[in-house]
PDB file of C-alpha atoms in Angstrom:
ATOM      1  CA  UNK F 578     -12.103  77.680  -4.680  1.00 43.00           C
ATOM      2  CA  UNK F 579     -11.819  79.535  -8.026  1.00 49.00           C
ATOM      3  CA  UNK F 580      -9.464  78.171 -10.711  1.00 61.00           C
ATOM      4  CA  UNK F 581      -8.736  79.228 -13.983  1.00 79.00           C
ATOM      5  CA  UNK F 582      -8.675  76.188 -16.214  1.00 93.00           C
ATOM      6  CA  UNK F 583      -6.984  76.260 -19.764  1.00 95.00           C
ATOM      7  CA  UNK F 584      -8.932  76.426 -23.028  1.00 97.00           C
ATOM      8  CA  UNK F 585      -8.739  72.834 -24.576  1.00 98.00           C
ATOM      9  CA  UNK F 586      -9.361  72.538 -28.285  1.00 98.00           C
ATOM     10  CA  UNK F 587      -9.491  69.299 -29.970  1.00 97.00           C
ATOM     11  CA  UNK F 588     -10.699  66.837 -32.350  1.00 98.00           C
ATOM     12  CA  UNK F 589     -11.425  63.292 -32.997  1.00 97.00           C
ATOM     13  CA  UNK F 590     -11.142  62.110 -36.458  1.00 97.00           C
ATOM     14  CA  UNK F 591     -12.634  58.782 -35.675  1.00 96.00           C
ATOM     15  CA  UNK F 592     -12.031  56.211 -38.671  1.00 97.00           C
ATOM     16  CA  UNK F 593     -10.155  58.771 -41.207  1.00 96.00           C
ATOM     17  CA  UNK F 594      -6.723  59.863 -41.360  1.00 97.00           C
ATOM     18  CA  UNK F 595      -4.335  57.514 -42.529  1.00 97.00           C
ATOM     19  CA  UNK F 596      -0.632  57.545 -41.063  1.00 97.00           C
ATOM     20  CA  UNK F 597       0.429  59.589 -43.611  1.00 97.00           C
ATOM     21  CA  UNK F 598      -2.420  62.368 -43.253  1.00 97.00           C
ATOM     22  CA  UNK F 599      -1.544  61.963 -39.241  1.00 97.00           C
ATOM     23  CA  UNK F 600       1.846  62.718 -40.166  1.00 96.00           C
ATOM     24  CA  UNK F 601       0.781  65.768 -41.987  1.00 95.00           C
ATOM     25  CA  UNK F 602      -1.342  66.777 -39.265  1.00 97.00           C
ATOM     26  CA  UNK F 603       1.114  66.126 -36.290  1.00 96.00           C
ATOM     27  CA  UNK F 604       3.403  68.793 -38.071  1.00 95.00           C
ATOM     28  CA  UNK F 605       0.805  71.486 -38.302  1.00 95.00           C
ATOM     29  CA  UNK F 606      -0.021  70.761 -34.985  1.00 95.00           C
ATOM     30  CA  UNK F 607       3.855  71.044 -33.459  1.00 93.00           C
ATOM     31  CA  UNK F 608       3.945  74.276 -35.406  1.00 93.00           C
ATOM     32  CA  UNK F 609       0.834  75.769 -33.973  1.00 95.00           C
ATOM     33  CA  UNK F 610       1.363  74.336 -30.396  1.00 92.00           C
ATOM     34  CA  UNK F 611       4.255  76.417 -30.373  1.00 91.00           C
ATOM     35  CA  UNK F 612       2.379  79.798 -31.292  1.00 92.00           C
ATOM     36  CA  UNK F 613      -0.769  79.436 -28.738  1.00 94.00           C
ATOM     37  CA  UNK F 614      -1.015  81.493 -25.340  1.00 94.00           C
ATOM     38  CA  UNK F 615       0.148  79.208 -22.605  1.00 93.00           C
ATOM     39  CA  UNK F 616      -3.283  78.597 -21.344  1.00 94.00           C
ATOM     40  CA  UNK F 617      -4.450  76.830 -24.512  1.00 97.00           C
ATOM     41  CA  UNK F 618      -4.234  72.790 -24.745  1.00 97.00           C
ATOM     42  CA  UNK F 619      -4.580  71.182 -28.358  1.00 98.00           C
ATOM     43  CA  UNK F 620      -5.838  67.624 -28.771  1.00 98.00           C
ATOM     44  CA  UNK F 621      -5.917  65.326 -31.570  1.00 98.00           C
ATOM     45  CA  UNK F 622      -7.125  61.574 -31.714  1.00 98.00           C
ATOM     46  CA  UNK F 623      -6.309  59.723 -34.735  1.00 98.00           C
ATOM     47  CA  UNK F 624      -6.920  56.080 -35.398  1.00 98.00           C
ATOM     48  CA  UNK F 625      -4.912  53.685 -33.798  1.00 97.00           C
ATOM     49  CA  UNK F 626      -2.625  53.066 -36.708  1.00 97.00           C
ATOM     50  CA  UNK F 627      -1.144  56.088 -36.295  1.00 97.00           C
ATOM     51  CA  UNK F 628      -0.538  56.348 -32.651  1.00 97.00           C
ATOM     52  CA  UNK F 629       2.854  54.922 -33.079  1.00 96.00           C
ATOM     53  CA  UNK F 630       3.979  58.152 -34.603  1.00 96.00           C
ATOM     54  CA  UNK F 631       4.004  59.851 -31.033  1.00 93.00           C
ATOM     55  CA  UNK F 632       7.653  58.472 -30.975  1.00 89.00           C
ATOM     56  CA  UNK F 633       8.563  60.806 -34.238  1.00 87.00           C
ATOM     57  CA  UNK F 634       7.054  63.953 -33.124  1.00 83.00           C
ATOM     58  CA  UNK F 635       8.467  65.889 -30.058  1.00 84.00           C
ATOM     59  CA  UNK F 636       4.883  67.682 -29.474  1.00 90.00           C
ATOM     60  CA  UNK F 637       5.073  70.690 -27.205  1.00 91.00           C
ATOM     61  CA  UNK F 638       3.627  69.695 -23.557  1.00 92.00           C
ATOM     62  CA  UNK F 639       0.391  72.075 -25.119  1.00 93.00           C
ATOM     63  CA  UNK F 640      -0.101  69.632 -27.460  1.00 96.00           C
ATOM     64  CA  UNK F 641      -2.003  65.911 -26.661  1.00 97.00           C
ATOM     65  CA  UNK F 642      -2.011  63.147 -28.637  1.00 97.00           C
ATOM     66  CA  UNK F 643      -4.902  60.887 -27.488  1.00 98.00           C
ATOM     67  CA  UNK F 644      -6.622  57.136 -28.587  1.00 98.00           C
ATOM     68  CA  UNK F 645      -9.964  56.694 -29.330  1.00 98.00           C
ATOM     69  CA  UNK F 646     -11.018  53.870 -27.133  1.00 98.00           C
ATOM     70  CA  UNK F 647      -9.305  51.148 -24.818  1.00 98.00           C
ATOM     71  CA  UNK F 648     -10.275  48.169 -22.920  1.00 98.00           C
ATOM     72  CA  UNK F 649     -10.453  47.555 -19.290  1.00 97.00           C
ATOM     73  CA  UNK F 650      -8.425  44.754 -19.133  1.00 97.00           C
ATOM     74  CA  UNK F 651      -4.625  44.621 -18.833  1.00 94.00           C
ATOM     75  CA  UNK F 652      -4.271  42.056 -21.277  1.00 94.00           C
ATOM     76  CA  UNK F 653      -5.887  38.638 -22.252  1.00 95.00           C
ATOM     77  CA  UNK F 654      -8.339  37.383 -24.877  1.00 95.00           C
ATOM     78  CA  UNK F 655      -9.831  40.612 -26.063  1.00 96.00           C
ATOM     79  CA  UNK F 656      -9.269  40.377 -29.905  1.00 96.00           C
ATOM     80  CA  UNK F 657      -9.026  43.645 -31.698  1.00 95.00           C
ATOM     81  CA  UNK F 658      -8.623  45.704 -28.521  1.00 96.00           C
ATOM     82  CA  UNK F 659      -5.793  47.836 -26.664  1.00 97.00           C
ATOM     83  CA  UNK F 660      -5.083  48.488 -23.027  1.00 98.00           C
ATOM     84  CA  UNK F 661      -4.070  51.451 -21.291  1.00 97.00           C
ATOM     85  CA  UNK F 662      -0.614  49.842 -20.759  1.00 96.00           C
ATOM     86  CA  UNK F 663      -0.124  49.589 -24.284  1.00 97.00           C
ATOM     87  CA  UNK F 664      -1.171  53.009 -24.747  1.00 97.00           C
ATOM     88  CA  UNK F 665       1.275  54.631 -21.998  1.00 95.00           C
ATOM     89  CA  UNK F 666       4.018  52.611 -23.090  1.00 94.00           C
ATOM     90  CA  UNK F 667       3.174  54.404 -26.624  1.00 94.00           C
ATOM     91  CA  UNK F 668       3.643  57.438 -24.757  1.00 94.00           C
ATOM     92  CA  UNK F 669      -0.301  58.543 -25.595  1.00 96.00           C
ATOM     93  CA  UNK F 670      -1.265  61.270 -23.476  1.00 95.00           C
ATOM     94  CA  UNK F 671      -4.844  60.732 -22.896  1.00 97.00           C
ATOM     95  CA  UNK F 672      -7.744  58.296 -23.753  1.00 98.00           C
ATOM     96  CA  UNK F 673     -11.307  59.071 -25.121  1.00 98.00           C
ATOM     97  CA  UNK F 674     -13.997  57.359 -23.412  1.00 98.00           C
ATOM     98  CA  UNK F 675     -17.752  56.943 -23.861  1.00 98.00           C
ATOM     99  CA  UNK F 676     -18.342  58.277 -27.132  1.00 97.00           C
ATOM    100  CA  UNK F 677     -21.900  58.212 -28.104  1.00 96.00           C
ATOM    101  CA  UNK F 678     -21.038  55.883 -31.484  1.00 96.00           C
ATOM    102  CA  UNK F 679     -19.485  53.289 -28.778  1.00 97.00           C
ATOM    103  CA  UNK F 680     -22.432  53.591 -26.436  1.00 97.00           C
ATOM    104  CA  UNK F 681     -24.909  52.933 -29.292  1.00 96.00           C
ATOM    105  CA  UNK F 682     -23.324  50.853 -31.602  1.00 96.00           C
ATOM    106  CA  UNK F 683     -20.989  48.788 -29.591  1.00 96.00           C
ATOM    107  CA  UNK F 684     -23.238  48.690 -26.172  1.00 96.00           C
ATOM    108  CA  UNK F 685     -20.880  50.295 -24.409  1.00 97.00           C
ATOM    109  CA  UNK F 686     -22.940  51.101 -20.667  1.00 98.00           C
ATOM    110  CA  UNK F 687     -21.727  53.253 -17.892  1.00 98.00           C
ATOM    111  CA  UNK F 688     -20.650  50.615 -15.598  1.00 98.00           C
ATOM    112  CA  UNK F 689     -18.277  49.320 -18.320  1.00 98.00           C
ATOM    113  CA  UNK F 690     -16.703  53.097 -18.576  1.00 98.00           C
ATOM    114  CA  UNK F 691     -16.421  53.331 -14.851  1.00 98.00           C
ATOM    115  CA  UNK F 692     -14.256  50.321 -15.098  1.00 98.00           C
ATOM    116  CA  UNK F 693     -12.350  51.933 -18.218  1.00 98.00           C
ATOM    117  CA  UNK F 694     -11.696  55.036 -16.362  1.00 98.00           C
ATOM    118  CA  UNK F 695     -10.190  53.682 -13.385  1.00 98.00           C
ATOM    119  CA  UNK F 696      -7.883  51.515 -15.565  1.00 98.00           C
ATOM    120  CA  UNK F 697      -6.757  54.758 -17.323  1.00 98.00           C
ATOM    121  CA  UNK F 698      -6.163  56.623 -14.157  1.00 97.00           C
ATOM    122  CA  UNK F 699      -4.379  53.187 -12.955  1.00 97.00           C
ATOM    123  CA  UNK F 700      -1.631  53.616 -15.972  1.00 96.00           C
ATOM    124  CA  UNK F 701      -1.736  57.822 -15.226  1.00 96.00           C
ATOM    125  CA  UNK F 702      -3.590  58.624 -18.827  1.00 97.00           C
ATOM    126  CA  UNK F 703      -5.783  61.629 -18.890  1.00 98.00           C
ATOM    127  CA  UNK F 704      -9.335  60.955 -20.010  1.00 98.00           C
ATOM    128  CA  UNK F 705     -11.942  62.538 -21.945  1.00 98.00           C
ATOM    129  CA  UNK F 706     -15.504  61.473 -20.485  1.00 98.00           C
ATOM    130  CA  UNK F 707     -18.102  61.966 -23.277  1.00 98.00           C
ATOM    131  CA  UNK F 708     -21.761  62.275 -22.035  1.00 98.00           C
ATOM    132  CA  UNK F 709     -25.060  63.476 -23.773  1.00 98.00           C
ATOM    133  CA  UNK F 710     -28.502  62.960 -23.783  1.00 98.00           C
ATOM    134  CA  UNK F 711     -30.544  61.691 -26.997  1.00 97.00           C
ATOM    135  CA  UNK F 712     -33.184  63.396 -28.639  1.00 96.00           C
ATOM    136  CA  UNK F 713     -35.964  61.599 -26.957  1.00 97.00           C
ATOM    137  CA  UNK F 714     -34.430  62.211 -23.553  1.00 98.00           C
ATOM    138  CA  UNK F 715     -34.511  65.698 -24.540  1.00 97.00           C
ATOM    139  CA  UNK F 716     -37.861  65.591 -25.336  1.00 97.00           C
ATOM    140  CA  UNK F 717     -39.005  63.938 -22.138  1.00 98.00           C
ATOM    141  CA  UNK F 718     -37.100  66.460 -20.267  1.00 98.00           C
ATOM    142  CA  UNK F 719     -34.734  64.100 -18.523  1.00 98.00           C
ATOM    143  CA  UNK F 720     -31.380  65.502 -20.073  1.00 98.00           C
ATOM    144  CA  UNK F 721     -30.201  66.361 -17.007  1.00 98.00           C
ATOM    145  CA  UNK F 722     -31.191  62.901 -15.249  1.00 98.00           C
ATOM    146  CA  UNK F 723     -29.067  61.565 -18.202  1.00 98.00           C
ATOM    147  CA  UNK F 724     -26.395  63.505 -17.593  1.00 98.00           C
ATOM    148  CA  UNK F 725     -26.160  62.744 -13.903  1.00 98.00           C
ATOM    149  CA  UNK F 726     -26.203  59.289 -14.119  1.00 98.00           C
ATOM    150  CA  UNK F 727     -23.488  58.725 -16.971  1.00 98.00           C
ATOM    151  CA  UNK F 728     -21.474  61.354 -14.831  1.00 98.00           C
ATOM    152  CA  UNK F 729     -22.102  59.666 -11.200  1.00 98.00           C
ATOM    153  CA  UNK F 730     -21.596  55.852 -12.579  1.00 98.00           C
ATOM    154  CA  UNK F 731     -18.307  56.459 -14.842  1.00 98.00           C
ATOM    155  CA  UNK F 732     -16.747  58.473 -12.392  1.00 98.00           C
ATOM    156  CA  UNK F 733     -17.611  56.267  -9.157  1.00 98.00           C
ATOM    157  CA  UNK F 734     -14.949  55.465  -7.060  1.00 98.00           C
ATOM    158  CA  UNK F 735     -12.706  58.110  -8.348  1.00 97.00           C
ATOM    159  CA  UNK F 736     -11.063  60.431  -5.321  1.00 96.00           C
ATOM    160  CA  UNK F 737     -10.041  64.233  -5.605  1.00 95.00           C
ATOM    161  CA  UNK F 738      -6.555  62.283  -6.356  1.00 95.00           C
ATOM    162  CA  UNK F 739      -7.711  61.744  -9.783  1.00 96.00           C
ATOM    163  CA  UNK F 740      -9.364  64.872 -10.857  1.00 97.00           C
ATOM    164  CA  UNK F 741      -6.050  66.256 -12.727  1.00 96.00           C
ATOM    165  CA  UNK F 742      -6.865  63.352 -15.148  1.00 98.00           C
ATOM    166  CA  UNK F 743     -10.743  64.012 -15.757  1.00 98.00           C
ATOM    167  CA  UNK F 744     -12.084  66.013 -18.814  1.00 98.00           C
ATOM    168  CA  UNK F 745     -15.784  65.749 -19.629  1.00 98.00           C
ATOM    169  CA  UNK F 746     -16.821  66.523 -23.093  1.00 98.00           C
ATOM    170  CA  UNK F 747     -20.958  67.287 -23.415  1.00 98.00           C
ATOM    171  CA  UNK F 748     -21.922  65.880 -26.552  1.00 97.00           C
ATOM    172  CA  UNK F 749     -25.655  66.106 -26.862  1.00 97.00           C
ATOM    173  CA  UNK F 750     -26.422  62.931 -29.098  1.00 97.00           C
ATOM    174  CA  UNK F 751     -28.592  64.696 -31.380  1.00 96.00           C
ATOM    175  CA  UNK F 752     -26.080  67.584 -31.832  1.00 94.00           C
ATOM    176  CA  UNK F 753     -23.270  65.161 -33.281  1.00 89.00           C
ATOM    177  CA  UNK F 754     -22.761  63.515 -36.876  1.00 80.00           C
ATOM    178  CA  UNK F 755     -23.772  64.092 -40.241  1.00 75.00           C
ATOM    179  CA  UNK F 756     -27.139  64.949 -39.696  1.00 78.00           C
ATOM    180  CA  UNK F 757     -26.576  66.804 -36.350  1.00 82.00           C
ATOM    181  CA  UNK F 758     -27.120  70.302 -35.431  1.00 87.00           C
ATOM    182  CA  UNK F 759     -25.655  72.353 -32.677  1.00 88.00           C
ATOM    183  CA  UNK F 760     -27.221  73.541 -29.541  1.00 93.00           C
ATOM    184  CA  UNK F 761     -28.074  77.128 -29.203  1.00 96.00           C
ATOM    185  CA  UNK F 762     -25.287  78.797 -26.777  1.00 96.00           C
ATOM    186  CA  UNK F 763     -28.309  79.400 -24.256  1.00 97.00           C
ATOM    187  CA  UNK F 764     -28.821  75.403 -24.046  1.00 98.00           C
ATOM    188  CA  UNK F 765     -24.708  74.825 -24.006  1.00 98.00           C
ATOM    189  CA  UNK F 766     -24.317  77.241 -21.196  1.00 98.00           C
ATOM    190  CA  UNK F 767     -27.319  75.886 -19.227  1.00 98.00           C
ATOM    191  CA  UNK F 768     -26.387  72.262 -19.413  1.00 98.00           C
ATOM    192  CA  UNK F 769     -22.686  72.989 -18.463  1.00 98.00           C
ATOM    193  CA  UNK F 770     -24.049  74.555 -15.375  1.00 98.00           C
ATOM    194  CA  UNK F 771     -25.871  71.452 -14.572  1.00 98.00           C
ATOM    195  CA  UNK F 772     -22.431  68.885 -15.634  1.00 98.00           C
ATOM    196  CA  UNK F 773     -20.677  71.638 -12.915  1.00 98.00           C
ATOM    197  CA  UNK F 774     -23.493  71.060 -10.507  1.00 98.00           C
ATOM    198  CA  UNK F 775     -22.997  67.646 -10.449  1.00 98.00           C
ATOM    199  CA  UNK F 776     -19.297  67.535 -10.399  1.00 98.00           C
ATOM    200  CA  UNK F 777     -19.697  69.938  -7.398  1.00 97.00           C
ATOM    201  CA  UNK F 778     -21.713  67.580  -5.711  1.00 97.00           C
ATOM    202  CA  UNK F 779     -19.228  64.608  -6.509  1.00 98.00           C
ATOM    203  CA  UNK F 780     -16.087  66.530  -5.367  1.00 97.00           C
ATOM    204  CA  UNK F 781     -17.452  69.635  -3.414  1.00 94.00           C
ATOM    205  CA  UNK F 782     -14.966  72.675  -4.591  1.00 82.00           C
ATOM    206  CA  UNK F 783     -12.142  70.553  -5.621  1.00 93.00           C
ATOM    207  CA  UNK F 784     -14.325  69.704  -9.020  1.00 94.00           C
ATOM    208  CA  UNK F 785     -13.346  73.498 -10.398  1.00 95.00           C
ATOM    209  CA  UNK F 786     -10.151  72.211 -11.745  1.00 96.00           C
ATOM    210  CA  UNK F 787     -12.027  69.673 -13.911  1.00 98.00           C
ATOM    211  CA  UNK F 788     -12.630  71.105 -17.649  1.00 98.00           C
ATOM    212  CA  UNK F 789     -16.057  70.886 -19.570  1.00 98.00           C
ATOM    213  CA  UNK F 790     -15.498  70.758 -23.137  1.00 98.00           C
ATOM    214  CA  UNK F 791     -18.635  71.216 -25.857  1.00 98.00           C
ATOM    215  CA  UNK F 792     -18.729  69.164 -28.872  1.00 97.00           C
ATOM    216  CA  UNK F 793     -21.818  68.654 -31.664  1.00 94.00           C
ATOM    217  CA  UNK F 794     -21.598  70.183 -34.740  1.00 93.00           C
ATOM    218  CA  UNK F 795     -18.749  72.776 -33.916  1.00 96.00           C
ATOM    219  CA  UNK F 796     -17.781  74.871 -37.115  1.00 96.00           C
ATOM    220  CA  UNK F 797     -16.472  77.820 -38.636  1.00 96.00           C
ATOM    221  CA  UNK F 798     -19.735  79.449 -38.555  1.00 96.00           C
ATOM    222  CA  UNK F 799     -20.778  78.916 -34.603  1.00 96.00           C
ATOM    223  CA  UNK F 800     -17.190  78.422 -33.004  1.00 97.00           C
ATOM    224  CA  UNK F 801     -16.729  81.789 -31.913  1.00 97.00           C
ATOM    225  CA  UNK F 802     -20.380  82.245 -30.299  1.00 97.00           C
ATOM    226  CA  UNK F 803     -19.518  78.943 -28.399  1.00 97.00           C
ATOM    227  CA  UNK F 804     -16.077  79.750 -27.205  1.00 97.00           C
ATOM    228  CA  UNK F 805     -16.848  82.708 -25.307  1.00 95.00           C
ATOM    229  CA  UNK F 806     -19.469  81.272 -23.174  1.00 96.00           C
ATOM    230  CA  UNK F 807     -17.993  81.278 -19.734  1.00 94.00           C
ATOM    231  CA  UNK F 808     -18.793  77.823 -18.320  1.00 96.00           C
ATOM    232  CA  UNK F 809     -17.347  76.030 -21.488  1.00 97.00           C
ATOM    233  CA  UNK F 810     -13.665  75.484 -21.226  1.00 98.00           C
ATOM    234  CA  UNK F 811     -12.757  74.216 -24.910  1.00 98.00           C
ATOM    235  CA  UNK F 812     -14.185  72.727 -28.238  1.00 98.00           C
ATOM    236  CA  UNK F 813     -14.339  69.380 -29.060  1.00 97.00           C
ATOM    237  CA  UNK F 814     -14.679  69.441 -33.011  1.00 96.00           C
ATOM    238  CA  UNK F 815     -15.252  66.763 -35.676  1.00 94.00           C
ATOM    239  CA  UNK F 816     -15.486  66.938 -39.527  1.00 92.00           C
ATOM    240  CA  UNK F 817     -15.463  70.548 -39.682  1.00 95.00           C
ATOM    241  CA  UNK F 818     -11.393  70.407 -38.358  1.00 96.00           C
ATOM    242  CA  UNK F 819     -10.593  67.110 -40.182  1.00 95.00           C
ATOM    243  CA  UNK F 820      -8.085  69.055 -42.533  1.00 95.00           C
ATOM    244  CA  UNK F 821      -5.181  71.033 -41.086  1.00 95.00           C
ATOM    245  CA  UNK F 822      -6.033  74.273 -42.634  1.00 96.00           C
ATOM    246  CA  UNK F 823      -9.706  74.239 -41.401  1.00 97.00           C
ATOM    247  CA  UNK F 824      -8.479  73.180 -37.790  1.00 98.00           C
ATOM    248  CA  UNK F 825      -5.854  76.341 -37.873  1.00 97.00           C
ATOM    249  CA  UNK F 826      -8.849  78.445 -39.104  1.00 97.00           C
ATOM    250  CA  UNK F 827     -11.691  76.861 -36.443  1.00 98.00           C
ATOM    251  CA  UNK F 828      -8.635  77.569 -33.615  1.00 98.00           C
ATOM    252  CA  UNK F 829      -7.998  80.734 -34.413  1.00 97.00           C
ATOM    253  CA  UNK F 830     -11.844  82.243 -34.816  1.00 97.00           C
ATOM    254  CA  UNK F 831     -12.463  80.196 -31.209  1.00 97.00           C
ATOM    255  CA  UNK F 832      -9.162  81.863 -29.549  1.00 97.00           C
ATOM    256  CA  UNK F 833      -9.878  85.126 -31.007  1.00 96.00           C
ATOM    257  CA  UNK F 834     -13.364  85.026 -29.692  1.00 95.00           C
ATOM    258  CA  UNK F 835     -12.307  83.563 -26.288  1.00 90.00           C
ATOM    259  CA  UNK F 836      -9.774  86.262 -25.405  1.00 86.00           C
ATOM    260  CA  UNK F 837     -11.644  89.037 -26.542  1.00 83.00           C
ATOM    261  CA  UNK F 838     -14.288  87.858 -24.077  1.00 71.00           C
ATOM    262  CA  UNK F 839     -11.526  87.921 -21.165  1.00 69.00           C
ATOM    263  CA  UNK F 840     -10.777  91.342 -21.986  1.00 69.00           C
ATOM    264  CA  UNK F 841     -14.121  92.726 -21.422  1.00 68.00           C
ATOM    265  CA  UNK F 842     -13.983  90.965 -18.155  1.00 63.00           C
TER     266      UNK F 842
END
């Protein structure tokens, strides 16, 4: 079954953007969201302290506001945590799960992420699951095995009924952060093909609706080349688009490249 997936362009701004900065960013997104083609989605993931602003901004349906993490439990003695139910009540569109910083610094496991994705879909939340190999895993030649393990455990128990909620962000750990270097287009295409193969094994034929984004030192210089890769369904960009004007610029470059490729087909 062949399905045309939307092109997704998003950013996780991590522990930046105060509520005032978020308000300015949302104003830009509201404007841009009305201008983009119908098969494009925008994703903005600010800190928890800014999520209440979702109620102030009637964003277009093409624009999603997300949370950077959530707890697997409904409620209880989890100081400093937020539940899927709380996010849902705020009108949040999706949640980011499994970012490498959470895995590395807060010891999040694939099994824990499996419980989180089940909690997310139980409350009707879309989620972006981040996966990616470390430098040493790449050097030992087990990058594919790493991605397979992360996908199969985190998505265990989800059925085709949940596929519309699943979004995958391939972010090789060695490619993100201030010292990261973006993977080559050839490497990105190869790994996206592998991820699609694993998804096909988990959900034969039906998996075609699941988008796979690339993230990892995406910037103004390389976004166009990455966006035109047929197996890449979107870009997940970091510090390069933390400023509203840069978001617009990198988005426009990415879309111009993407749709130029579509015209060539």
